[in-house]
Structures are given as structure tokens and as C-alpha cells.
mmCIF file of C-alpha atoms in Angstrom:
data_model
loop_
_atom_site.group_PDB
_atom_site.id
_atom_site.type_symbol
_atom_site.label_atom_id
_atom_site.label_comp_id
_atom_site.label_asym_id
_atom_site.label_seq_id
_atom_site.Cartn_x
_atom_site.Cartn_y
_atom_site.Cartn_z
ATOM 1 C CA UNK A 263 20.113 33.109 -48.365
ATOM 2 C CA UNK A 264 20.813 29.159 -48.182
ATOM 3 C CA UNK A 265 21.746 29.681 -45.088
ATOM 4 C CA UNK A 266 18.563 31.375 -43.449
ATOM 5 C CA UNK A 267 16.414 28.694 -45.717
ATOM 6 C CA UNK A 268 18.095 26.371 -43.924
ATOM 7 C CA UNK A 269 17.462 27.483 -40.584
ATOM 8 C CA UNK A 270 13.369 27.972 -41.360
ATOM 9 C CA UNK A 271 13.369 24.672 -42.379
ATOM 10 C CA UNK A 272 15.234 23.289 -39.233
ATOM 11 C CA UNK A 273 12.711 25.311 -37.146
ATOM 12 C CA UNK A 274 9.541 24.310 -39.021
ATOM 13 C CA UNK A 275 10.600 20.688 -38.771
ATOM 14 C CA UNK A 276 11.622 21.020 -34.608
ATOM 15 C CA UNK A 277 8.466 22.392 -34.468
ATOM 16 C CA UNK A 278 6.676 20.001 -36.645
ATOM 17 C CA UNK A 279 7.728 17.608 -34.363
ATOM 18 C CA UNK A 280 7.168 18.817 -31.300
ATOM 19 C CA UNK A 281 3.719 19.129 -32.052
ATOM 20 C CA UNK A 282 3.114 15.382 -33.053
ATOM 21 C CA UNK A 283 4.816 14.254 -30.085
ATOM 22 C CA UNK A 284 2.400 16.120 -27.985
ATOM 23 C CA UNK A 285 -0.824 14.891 -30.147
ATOM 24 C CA UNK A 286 0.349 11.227 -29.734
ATOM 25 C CA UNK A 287 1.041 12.070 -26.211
ATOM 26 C CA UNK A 288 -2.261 13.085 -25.841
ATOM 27 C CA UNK A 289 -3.424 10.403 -27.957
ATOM 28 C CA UNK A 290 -1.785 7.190 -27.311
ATOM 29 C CA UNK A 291 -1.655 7.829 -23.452
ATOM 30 C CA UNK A 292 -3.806 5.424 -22.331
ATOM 31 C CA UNK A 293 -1.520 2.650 -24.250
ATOM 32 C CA UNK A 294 1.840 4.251 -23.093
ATOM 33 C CA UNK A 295 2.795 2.844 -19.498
ATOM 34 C CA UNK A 296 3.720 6.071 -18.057
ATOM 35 C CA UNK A 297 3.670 4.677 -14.347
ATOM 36 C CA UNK A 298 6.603 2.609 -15.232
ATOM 37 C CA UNK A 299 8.305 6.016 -14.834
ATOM 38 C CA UNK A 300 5.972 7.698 -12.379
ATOM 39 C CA UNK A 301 5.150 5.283 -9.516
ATOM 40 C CA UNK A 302 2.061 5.281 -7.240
ATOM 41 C CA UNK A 303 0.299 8.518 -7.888
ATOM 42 C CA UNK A 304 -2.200 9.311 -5.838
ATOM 43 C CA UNK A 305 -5.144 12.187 -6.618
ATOM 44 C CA UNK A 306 -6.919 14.412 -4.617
ATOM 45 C CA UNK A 307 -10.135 14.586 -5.631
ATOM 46 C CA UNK A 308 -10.814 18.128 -3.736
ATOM 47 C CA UNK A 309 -7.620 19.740 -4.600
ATOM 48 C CA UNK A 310 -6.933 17.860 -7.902
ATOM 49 C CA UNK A 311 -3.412 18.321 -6.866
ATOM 50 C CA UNK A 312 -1.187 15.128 -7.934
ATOM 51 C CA UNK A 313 1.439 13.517 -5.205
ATOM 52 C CA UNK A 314 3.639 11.344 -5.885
ATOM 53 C CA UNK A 315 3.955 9.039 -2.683
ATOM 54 C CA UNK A 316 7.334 7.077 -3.109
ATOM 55 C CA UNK A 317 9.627 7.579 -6.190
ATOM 56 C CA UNK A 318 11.209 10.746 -7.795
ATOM 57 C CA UNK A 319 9.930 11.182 -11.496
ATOM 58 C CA UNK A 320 13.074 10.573 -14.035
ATOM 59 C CA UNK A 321 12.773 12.736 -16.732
ATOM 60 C CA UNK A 322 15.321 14.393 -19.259
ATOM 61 C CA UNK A 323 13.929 17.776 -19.013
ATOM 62 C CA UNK A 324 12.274 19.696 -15.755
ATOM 63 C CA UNK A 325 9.834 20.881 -17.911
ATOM 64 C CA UNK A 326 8.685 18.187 -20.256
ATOM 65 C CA UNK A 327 4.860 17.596 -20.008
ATOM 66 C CA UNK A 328 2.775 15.123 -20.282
ATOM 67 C CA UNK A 329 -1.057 14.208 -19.525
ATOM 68 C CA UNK A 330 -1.964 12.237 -16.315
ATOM 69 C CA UNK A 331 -5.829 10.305 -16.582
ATOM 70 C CA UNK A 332 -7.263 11.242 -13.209
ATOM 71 C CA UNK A 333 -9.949 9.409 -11.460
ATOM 72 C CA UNK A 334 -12.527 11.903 -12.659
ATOM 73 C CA UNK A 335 -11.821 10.444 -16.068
ATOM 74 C CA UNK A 336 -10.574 14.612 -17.468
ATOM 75 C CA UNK A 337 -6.946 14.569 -18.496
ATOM 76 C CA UNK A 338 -4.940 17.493 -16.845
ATOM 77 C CA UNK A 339 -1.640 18.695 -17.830
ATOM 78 C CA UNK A 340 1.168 18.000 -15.135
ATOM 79 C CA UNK A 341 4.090 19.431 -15.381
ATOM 80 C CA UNK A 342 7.164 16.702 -13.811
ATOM 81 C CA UNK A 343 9.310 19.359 -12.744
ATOM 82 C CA UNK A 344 6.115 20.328 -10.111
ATOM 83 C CA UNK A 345 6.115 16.988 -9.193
ATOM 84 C CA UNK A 346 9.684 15.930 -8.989
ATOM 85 C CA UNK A 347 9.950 19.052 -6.510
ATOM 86 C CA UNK A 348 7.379 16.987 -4.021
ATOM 87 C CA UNK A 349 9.230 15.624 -0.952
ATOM 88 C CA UNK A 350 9.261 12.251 -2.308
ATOM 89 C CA UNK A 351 10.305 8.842 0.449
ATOM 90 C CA UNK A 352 14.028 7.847 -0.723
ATOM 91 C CA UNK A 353 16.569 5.930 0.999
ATOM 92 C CA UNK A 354 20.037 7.084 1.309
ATOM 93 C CA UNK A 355 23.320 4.254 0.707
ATOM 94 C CA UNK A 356 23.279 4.362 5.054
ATOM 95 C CA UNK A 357 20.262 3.413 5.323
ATOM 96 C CA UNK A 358 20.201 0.638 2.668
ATOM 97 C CA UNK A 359 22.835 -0.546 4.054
ATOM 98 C CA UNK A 360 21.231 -0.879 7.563
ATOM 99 C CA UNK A 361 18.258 -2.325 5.983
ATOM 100 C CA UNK A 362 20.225 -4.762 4.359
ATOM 101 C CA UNK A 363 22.224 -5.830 7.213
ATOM 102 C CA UNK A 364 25.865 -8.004 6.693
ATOM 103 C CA UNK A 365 26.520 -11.467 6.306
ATOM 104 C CA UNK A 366 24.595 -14.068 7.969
ATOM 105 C CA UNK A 367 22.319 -11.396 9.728
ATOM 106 C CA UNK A 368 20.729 -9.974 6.445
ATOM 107 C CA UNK A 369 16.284 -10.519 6.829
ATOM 108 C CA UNK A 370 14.639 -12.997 4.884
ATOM 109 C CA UNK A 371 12.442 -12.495 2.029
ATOM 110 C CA UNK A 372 9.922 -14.613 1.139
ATOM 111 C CA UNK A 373 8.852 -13.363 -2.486
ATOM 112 C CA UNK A 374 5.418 -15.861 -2.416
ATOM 113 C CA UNK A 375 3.791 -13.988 0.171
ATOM 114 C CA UNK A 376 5.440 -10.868 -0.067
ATOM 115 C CA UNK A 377 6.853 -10.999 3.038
ATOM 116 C CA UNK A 378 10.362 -8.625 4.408
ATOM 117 C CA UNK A 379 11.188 -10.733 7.814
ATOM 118 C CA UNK A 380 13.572 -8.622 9.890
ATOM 119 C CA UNK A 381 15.036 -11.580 12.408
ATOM 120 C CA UNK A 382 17.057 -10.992 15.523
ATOM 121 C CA UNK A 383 19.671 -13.784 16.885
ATOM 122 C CA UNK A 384 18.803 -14.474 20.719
ATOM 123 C CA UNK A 385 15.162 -13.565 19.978
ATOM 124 C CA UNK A 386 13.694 -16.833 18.554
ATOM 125 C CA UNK A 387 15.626 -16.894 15.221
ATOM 126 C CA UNK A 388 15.707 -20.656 14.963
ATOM 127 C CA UNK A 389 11.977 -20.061 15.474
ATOM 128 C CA UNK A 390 11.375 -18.246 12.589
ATOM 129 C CA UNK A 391 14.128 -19.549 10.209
ATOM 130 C CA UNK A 392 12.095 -23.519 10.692
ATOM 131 C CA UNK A 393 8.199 -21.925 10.069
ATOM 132 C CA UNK A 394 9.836 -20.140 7.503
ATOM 133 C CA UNK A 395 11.225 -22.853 5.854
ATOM 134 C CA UNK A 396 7.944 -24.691 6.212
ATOM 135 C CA UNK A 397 5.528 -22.101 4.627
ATOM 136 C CA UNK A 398 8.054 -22.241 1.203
ATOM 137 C CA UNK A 399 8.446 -26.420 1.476
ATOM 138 C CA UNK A 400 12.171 -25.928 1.971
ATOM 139 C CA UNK A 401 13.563 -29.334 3.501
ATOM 140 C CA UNK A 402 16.888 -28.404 4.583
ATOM 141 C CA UNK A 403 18.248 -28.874 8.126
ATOM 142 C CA UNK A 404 20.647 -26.309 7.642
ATOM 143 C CA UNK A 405 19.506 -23.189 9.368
ATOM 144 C CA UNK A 406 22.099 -20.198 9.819
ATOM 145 C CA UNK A 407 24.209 -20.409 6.618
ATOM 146 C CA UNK A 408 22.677 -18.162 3.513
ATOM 147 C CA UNK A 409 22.990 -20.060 0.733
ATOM 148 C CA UNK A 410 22.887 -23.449 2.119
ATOM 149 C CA UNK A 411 19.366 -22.850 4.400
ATOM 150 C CA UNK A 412 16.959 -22.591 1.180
ATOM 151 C CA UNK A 413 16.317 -18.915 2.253
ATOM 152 C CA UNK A 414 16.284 -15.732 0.351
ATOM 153 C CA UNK A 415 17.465 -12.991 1.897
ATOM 154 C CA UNK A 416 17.422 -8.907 1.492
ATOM 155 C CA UNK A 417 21.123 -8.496 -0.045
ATOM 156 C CA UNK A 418 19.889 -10.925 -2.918
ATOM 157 C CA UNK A 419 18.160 -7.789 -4.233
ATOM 158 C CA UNK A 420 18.900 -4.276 -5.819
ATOM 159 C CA UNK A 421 18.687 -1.308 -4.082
ATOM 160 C CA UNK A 422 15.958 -0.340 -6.332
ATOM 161 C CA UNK A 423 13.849 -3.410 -5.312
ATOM 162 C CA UNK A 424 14.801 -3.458 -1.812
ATOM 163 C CA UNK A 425 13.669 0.467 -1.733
ATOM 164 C CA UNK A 426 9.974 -0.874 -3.275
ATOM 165 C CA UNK A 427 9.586 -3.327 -0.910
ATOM 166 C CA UNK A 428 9.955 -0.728 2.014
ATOM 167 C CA UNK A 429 7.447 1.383 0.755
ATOM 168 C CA UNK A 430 4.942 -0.659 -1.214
ATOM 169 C CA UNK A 431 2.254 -1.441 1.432
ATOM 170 C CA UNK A 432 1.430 -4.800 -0.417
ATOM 171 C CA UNK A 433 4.734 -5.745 0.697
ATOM 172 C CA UNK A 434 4.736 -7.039 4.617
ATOM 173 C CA UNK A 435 7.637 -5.640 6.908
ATOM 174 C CA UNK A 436 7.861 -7.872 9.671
ATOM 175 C CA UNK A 437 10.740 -7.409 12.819
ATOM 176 C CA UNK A 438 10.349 -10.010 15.927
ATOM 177 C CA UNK A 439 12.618 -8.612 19.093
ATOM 178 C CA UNK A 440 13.480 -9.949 22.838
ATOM 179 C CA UNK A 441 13.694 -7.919 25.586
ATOM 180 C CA UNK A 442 16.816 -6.547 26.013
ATOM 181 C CA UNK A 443 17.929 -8.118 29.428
ATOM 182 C CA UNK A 444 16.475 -11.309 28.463
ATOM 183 C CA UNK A 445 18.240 -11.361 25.623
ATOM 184 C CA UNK A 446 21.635 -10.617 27.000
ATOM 185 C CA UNK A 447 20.971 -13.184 29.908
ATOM 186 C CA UNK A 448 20.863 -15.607 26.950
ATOM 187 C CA UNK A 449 23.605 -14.978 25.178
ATOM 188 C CA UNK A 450 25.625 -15.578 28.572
ATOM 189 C CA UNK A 451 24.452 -18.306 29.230
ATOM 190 C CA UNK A 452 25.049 -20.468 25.726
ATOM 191 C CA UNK A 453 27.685 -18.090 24.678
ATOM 192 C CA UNK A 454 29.546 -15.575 27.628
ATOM 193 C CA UNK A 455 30.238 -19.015 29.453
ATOM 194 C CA UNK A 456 31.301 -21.044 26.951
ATOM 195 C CA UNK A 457 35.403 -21.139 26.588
ATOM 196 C CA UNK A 458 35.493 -22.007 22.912
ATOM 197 C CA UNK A 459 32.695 -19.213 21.834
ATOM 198 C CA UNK A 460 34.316 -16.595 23.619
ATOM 199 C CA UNK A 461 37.639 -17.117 21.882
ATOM 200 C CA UNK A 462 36.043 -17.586 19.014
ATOM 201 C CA UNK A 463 33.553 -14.396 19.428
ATOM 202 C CA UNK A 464 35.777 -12.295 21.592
ATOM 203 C CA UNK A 465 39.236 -13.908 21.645
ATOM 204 C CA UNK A 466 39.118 -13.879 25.475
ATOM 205 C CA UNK A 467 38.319 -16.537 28.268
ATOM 206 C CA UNK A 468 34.856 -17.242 29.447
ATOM 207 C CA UNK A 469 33.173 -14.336 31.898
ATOM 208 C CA UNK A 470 32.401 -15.750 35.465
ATOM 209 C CA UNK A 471 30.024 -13.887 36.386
ATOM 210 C CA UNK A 472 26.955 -11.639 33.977
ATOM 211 C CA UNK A 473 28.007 -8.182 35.037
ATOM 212 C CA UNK A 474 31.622 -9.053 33.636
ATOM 213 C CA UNK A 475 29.655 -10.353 30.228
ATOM 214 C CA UNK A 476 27.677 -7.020 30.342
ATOM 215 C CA UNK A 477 30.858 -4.844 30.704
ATOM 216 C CA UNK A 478 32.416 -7.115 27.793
ATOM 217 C CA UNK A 479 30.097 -6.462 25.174
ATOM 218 C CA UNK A 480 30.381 -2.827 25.236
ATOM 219 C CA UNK A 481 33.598 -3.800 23.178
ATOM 220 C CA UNK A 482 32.870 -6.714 21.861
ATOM 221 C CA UNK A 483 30.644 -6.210 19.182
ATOM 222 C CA UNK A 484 28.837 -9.315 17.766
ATOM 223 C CA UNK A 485 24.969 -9.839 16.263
ATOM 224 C CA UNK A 486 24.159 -12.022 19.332
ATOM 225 C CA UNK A 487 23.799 -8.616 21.444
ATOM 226 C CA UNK A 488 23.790 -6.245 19.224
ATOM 227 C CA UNK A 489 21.092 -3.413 18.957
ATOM 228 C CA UNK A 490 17.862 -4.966 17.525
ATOM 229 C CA UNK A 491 16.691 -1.715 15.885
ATOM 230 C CA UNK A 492 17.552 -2.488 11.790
ATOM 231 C CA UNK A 493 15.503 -0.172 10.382
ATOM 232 C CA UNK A 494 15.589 3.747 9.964
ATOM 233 C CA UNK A 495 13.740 4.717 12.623
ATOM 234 C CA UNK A 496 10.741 6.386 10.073
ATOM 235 C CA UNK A 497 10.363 2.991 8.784
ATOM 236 C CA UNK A 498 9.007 1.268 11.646
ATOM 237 C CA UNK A 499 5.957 2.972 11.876
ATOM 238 C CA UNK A 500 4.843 0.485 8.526
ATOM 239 C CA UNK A 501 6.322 -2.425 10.333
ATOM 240 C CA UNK A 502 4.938 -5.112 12.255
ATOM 241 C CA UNK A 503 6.636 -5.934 15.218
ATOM 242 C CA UNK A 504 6.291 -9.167 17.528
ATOM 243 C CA UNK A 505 7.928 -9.659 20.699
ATOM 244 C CA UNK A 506 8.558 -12.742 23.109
ATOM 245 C CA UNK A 507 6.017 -12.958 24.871
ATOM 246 C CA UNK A 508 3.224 -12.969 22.262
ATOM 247 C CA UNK A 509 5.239 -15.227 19.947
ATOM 248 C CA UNK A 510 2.086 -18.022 19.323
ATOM 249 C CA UNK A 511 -0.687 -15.162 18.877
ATOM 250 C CA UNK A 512 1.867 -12.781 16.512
ATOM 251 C CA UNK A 513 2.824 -15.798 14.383
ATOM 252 C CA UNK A 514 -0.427 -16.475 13.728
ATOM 253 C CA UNK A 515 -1.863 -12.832 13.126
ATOM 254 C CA UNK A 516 1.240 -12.430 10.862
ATOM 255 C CA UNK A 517 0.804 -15.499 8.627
ATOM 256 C CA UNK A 518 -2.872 -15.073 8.359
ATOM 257 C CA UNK A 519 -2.165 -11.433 7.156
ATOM 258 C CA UNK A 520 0.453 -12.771 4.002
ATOM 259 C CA UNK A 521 -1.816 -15.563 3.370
ATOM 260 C CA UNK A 522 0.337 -18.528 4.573
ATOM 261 C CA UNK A 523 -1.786 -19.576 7.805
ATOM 262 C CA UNK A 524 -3.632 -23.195 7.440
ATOM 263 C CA UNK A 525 -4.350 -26.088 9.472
ATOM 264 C CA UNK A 526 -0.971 -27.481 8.048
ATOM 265 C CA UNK A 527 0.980 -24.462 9.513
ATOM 266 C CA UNK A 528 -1.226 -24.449 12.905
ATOM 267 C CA UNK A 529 -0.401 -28.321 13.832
ATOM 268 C CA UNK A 530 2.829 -27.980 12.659
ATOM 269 C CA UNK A 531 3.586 -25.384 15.211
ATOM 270 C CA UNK A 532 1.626 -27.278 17.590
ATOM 271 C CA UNK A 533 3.875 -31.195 17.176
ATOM 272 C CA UNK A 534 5.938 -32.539 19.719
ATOM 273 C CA UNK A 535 9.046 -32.545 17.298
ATOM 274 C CA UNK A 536 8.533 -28.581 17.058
ATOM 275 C CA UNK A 537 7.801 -27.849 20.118
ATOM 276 C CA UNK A 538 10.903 -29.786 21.864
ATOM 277 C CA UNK A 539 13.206 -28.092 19.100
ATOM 278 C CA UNK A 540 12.197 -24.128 19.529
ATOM 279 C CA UNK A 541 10.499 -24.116 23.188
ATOM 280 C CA UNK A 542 13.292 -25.263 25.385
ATOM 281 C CA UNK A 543 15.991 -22.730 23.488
ATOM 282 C CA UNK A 544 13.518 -20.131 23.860
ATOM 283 C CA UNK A 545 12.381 -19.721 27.288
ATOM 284 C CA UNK A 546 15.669 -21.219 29.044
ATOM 285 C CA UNK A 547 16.876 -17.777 29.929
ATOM 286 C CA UNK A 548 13.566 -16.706 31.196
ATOM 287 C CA UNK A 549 13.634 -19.042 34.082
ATOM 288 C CA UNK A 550 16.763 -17.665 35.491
ATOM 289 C CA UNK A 551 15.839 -14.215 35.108
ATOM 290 C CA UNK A 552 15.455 -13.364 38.961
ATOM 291 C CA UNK A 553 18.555 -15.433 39.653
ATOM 292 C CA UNK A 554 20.871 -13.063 37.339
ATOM 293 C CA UNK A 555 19.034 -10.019 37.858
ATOM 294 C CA UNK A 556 19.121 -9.855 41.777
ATOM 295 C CA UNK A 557 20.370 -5.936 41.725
ATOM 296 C CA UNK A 558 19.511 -2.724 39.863
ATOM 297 C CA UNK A 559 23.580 -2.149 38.818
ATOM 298 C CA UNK A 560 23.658 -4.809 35.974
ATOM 299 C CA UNK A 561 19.598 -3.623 34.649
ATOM 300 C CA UNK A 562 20.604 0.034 34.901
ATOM 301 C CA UNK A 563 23.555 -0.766 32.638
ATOM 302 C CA UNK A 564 21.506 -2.415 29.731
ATOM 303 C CA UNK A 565 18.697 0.212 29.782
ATOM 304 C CA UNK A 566 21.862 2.553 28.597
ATOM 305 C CA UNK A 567 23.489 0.384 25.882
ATOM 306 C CA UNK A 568 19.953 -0.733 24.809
ATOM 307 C CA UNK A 569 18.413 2.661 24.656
ATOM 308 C CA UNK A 570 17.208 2.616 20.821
ATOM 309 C CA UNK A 571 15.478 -0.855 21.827
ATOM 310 C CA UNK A 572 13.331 0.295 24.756
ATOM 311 C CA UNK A 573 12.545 3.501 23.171
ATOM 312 C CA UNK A 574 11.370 2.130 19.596
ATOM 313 C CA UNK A 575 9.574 -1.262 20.797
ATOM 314 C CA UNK A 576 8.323 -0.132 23.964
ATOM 315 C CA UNK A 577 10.044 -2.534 26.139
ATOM 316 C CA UNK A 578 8.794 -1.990 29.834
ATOM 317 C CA UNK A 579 11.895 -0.511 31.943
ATOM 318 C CA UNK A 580 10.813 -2.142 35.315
ATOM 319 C CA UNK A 581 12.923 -3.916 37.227
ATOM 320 C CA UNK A 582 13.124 -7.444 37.716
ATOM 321 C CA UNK A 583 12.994 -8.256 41.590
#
């Protein structure tokens, strides 16, 4: 007899207790931050079906439920295990990893103007790392070393936040690439003919000629020529992306859209000082373009290693003659 009184009471009290937690549920919802654990819902007014857009709902049961305020001001039961079922936007380790990058190559965040900058090395980086700099008030000369350059950059940061900033449109995902032959007719020229880099880089002697440098650096793998697409491909479709060319007009567009574009930026950009430091290393390759380029063998090469680049930014495929 003990025994079975027992087990009423146990099963008066779970019940008890279930139904205050569902009555202050109900009751103290508006007060309870439930979108810390469910993130960027978004309601369909016609269907009044609930989506969640970004991250999967953590919960300790499939079936708890709770009460979601939609626009329309009525409170509908959900139930998370509907929504946790949704195909939610995740990233896996790979592509966190690629996102990330490694070592000095990893894009720079600047957290005041919620801005993800996804920076290439032959394709105007010390550029970008100097305006950079300037839009935050960092003074150091120091460019290329992480820690010493006053930057912030993407490994700094969980996975977790990393995986926000991807998806949460008020952050800015910003990617700034060279064409492909221009940049590897750069990299030849301050690095492929260099003695000391090319130990250094490749632990060989300098190329003589640019088809040599091209066959090289199908083995030789370094950031100078790697592939400029960082980013799972689904991602770029959220990203902006500047190229070469329209370097003055995207850096302003891309400033003015993060708030950071003012006359002190614009003549900046526009002094001697600036000019002579980013122009000349910019635009030296450019001018030798035809020289290099004087037969289809060498182009025909690069529009097979640089596939993923021409196909995800566009770049035109047309010969240089």
C-alpha cells in the first residue's frame, strides 16, 4: 500500500509540475529570451508556418513545446522537433576551416563596422591591409604579420561566431580578387625571378622564363598563386566581390555600405604618399601583360589550374594579344 501511495504522489507531483511550467511558459514568455536559443525566425504571414533561417534549435527533448509571439500578435504552439527538422544553413569543420584560412592568409575582421574582408595576396592586399588600418586609427607600419599589424582577423573567433557572421546579413562579406593571369604575371615578376624568394618559397633557383614559373606552381603550392576562391561556393552568392579593375569605385561603394566612407577616407585615398605606395605595386604587372602573354600555350594553361576563379568571379577568358 506505501508503495502505490508513493507512486500517486510521485505522479501527481510530475504532473503538478508539468503543468506550472507550461502556465509560466505561457505566461512569462514575453520576459524569457527564447531567441537566445532559437535564432532569426522568420513568419509567414499566409502560411503561418515558422522557419528557422540559420541555426538548429537546441533542445533536450524533440518534443518539448513552447509558445512563439508571431507578428499577428496570437501565440501559437510550435513544436521544436518540427522545426529542428527544417533544413537549417550549418557549416561543416571543412568548410570553417576554408573560411578561416591558415596563418598569415586568414581575412580581416573589422568588428566596428561589421565588416568580414576576404583578402587575396597579388590582388592589392597591401591596398586593403593600409585603408584598413586607417578606417580603425591603427598606426602601425607593419602590414603582413597578425599580431603585430593592429588587425583582427577570422581565426581570432569561435566557430560559433565565425558561423553568425556568415549568415547574419548585418554582417558585410567582402572578397577583392585579380585576374588570374595578371596575378600570376605578378608573382613572377617580384617573386618567380627573384633567387632568394624562390629558395625560400620553393627551395629551387629562379625560373627564366614565365611558362617555366607557370609549370612550377602546379607543385609549388604557396598563397601568392594560390586559388582565390575561400569561401564554400553557396556562400558567395551573400558576398561582395571587387576586382582590379574597379578597385577606386568598389572601395568606395563598399565603405559607404559599412558606414566608414568620409571626406577623411576619400582624400586619404586620393594623397600623393598613398598613391605612390599602393599604385605602382599594383598595376606594374599590367603593363607587361602583352609582353608575357605573346601565345595562347601559357593562357590556356592558367584557365585550367584557375578554373574555380573564372567560373565563380566571372573573369573574362579572352585572350590577351
Amino acid at each position: 500500500m506505501q508503495r502505490i501511495f508513493g507512486r500517486n504522489v510521485s505522479f501527481c507531483v510530475m504532473l503538478c509540475c508539468l503543468f506550472i511550467s507550461f502556465i509560466c511558459v505561457d505566461h512569462f514568455y514575453p520576459t524569457l529570451r527564447i531567441s537566445k536559443n532559437i535564432q532569426k525566425i522568420i513568419y509567414d504571414s499566409v502560411t503561418e508556418k515558422a522557419v528557422e533561417k540559420y541555426f538548429t534549435v537546441s533542445t533536450n527533448s524533440k518534443n518539448t513545446l513552447v509558445r512563439l509571439n508571431e507578428p499577428n500578435s496570437h501565440n501559437t504552439v510550435k513544436n521544436i522537433s518540427i522545426l529542428s527538422q527544417k533544413a537549417v544553413a550549418r557549416l561543416t569543420k571543412q568548410e570553417l576551416q576554408q573560411i578561416k584560412g591558415y596563418g598569415t592568409s586568414s581575412p580581416i575582421v573589422v568588428k566596428k563596422y561589421k565588416l568580414v574582408f576576404f583578402w587575396n595576396q597579388k590582388a592589392g592586399c597591401t591596398y586593403w591591409k593600409r585603408l584598413l588600418q586607417f578606417i580603425q586609427g591603427v598606426k602601425n607600419k607593419e602590414l603582413h604579420v597578425p599580431g603585430r599589424n593592429g588587425l583582427t582577423h577570422l581565426t581570432q573567433f569561435k566557430d560559433s561566431e565565425i558561423t553568425e557572421m556568415m549568415f547574419d546579413n548585418s554582417w558585410t562579406k567582402a572578397v577583392f580578387v585579380r585576374e588570374p593571369r595578371e596575378r600570376v604575371l605578378s608573382a613572377f615578376l617580384e617573386k618567380g625571378l627573384n633567387p632568394a624568394r624562390m629558395r625560400d618559397m620553393c627551395r629551387r633557383p629562379a625560373v627564366k622564363s614565365l611558362l617555366e614559373f607557370i609549370t612550377l606552381i602546379k607543385t609549388c603550392k604557396d598563397v601568392h598563386w594560390s586559388s582565390q576562391v575561400k569561401l564554400p561556393r553557396h556562400l558567395y552568392k551573400y558576398t561582395w566581390i571587387g576586382k582590379m579593375p574597379d578597385i577606386n569605385s568598389y572601395t568606395e561603394k563598399l565603405l559607404t555600405k559599412i558606414g566608414a566612407w568620409n571626406d577623411t577616407v576619400n582624400n586619404y585615398l586620393h594623397s600623393k604618399e598613398q598613391f605612390e605606395k599602393t599604385r605602382p605595386h599594383a598595376t606594374s604587372a599590367n603593363e607587361k601583360l602583352l609582353q608575357y602573354y605573346n601565345d595562347t600555350k601559357s593562357q590556356d594553361i592558367i584557365f585550367k589550374m584557375y578554373a574555380a576563379d573564372y567560373d565563380v568571379f566571372k573573369f573574362d577568358k579572352k585572350y590577351f594579344n
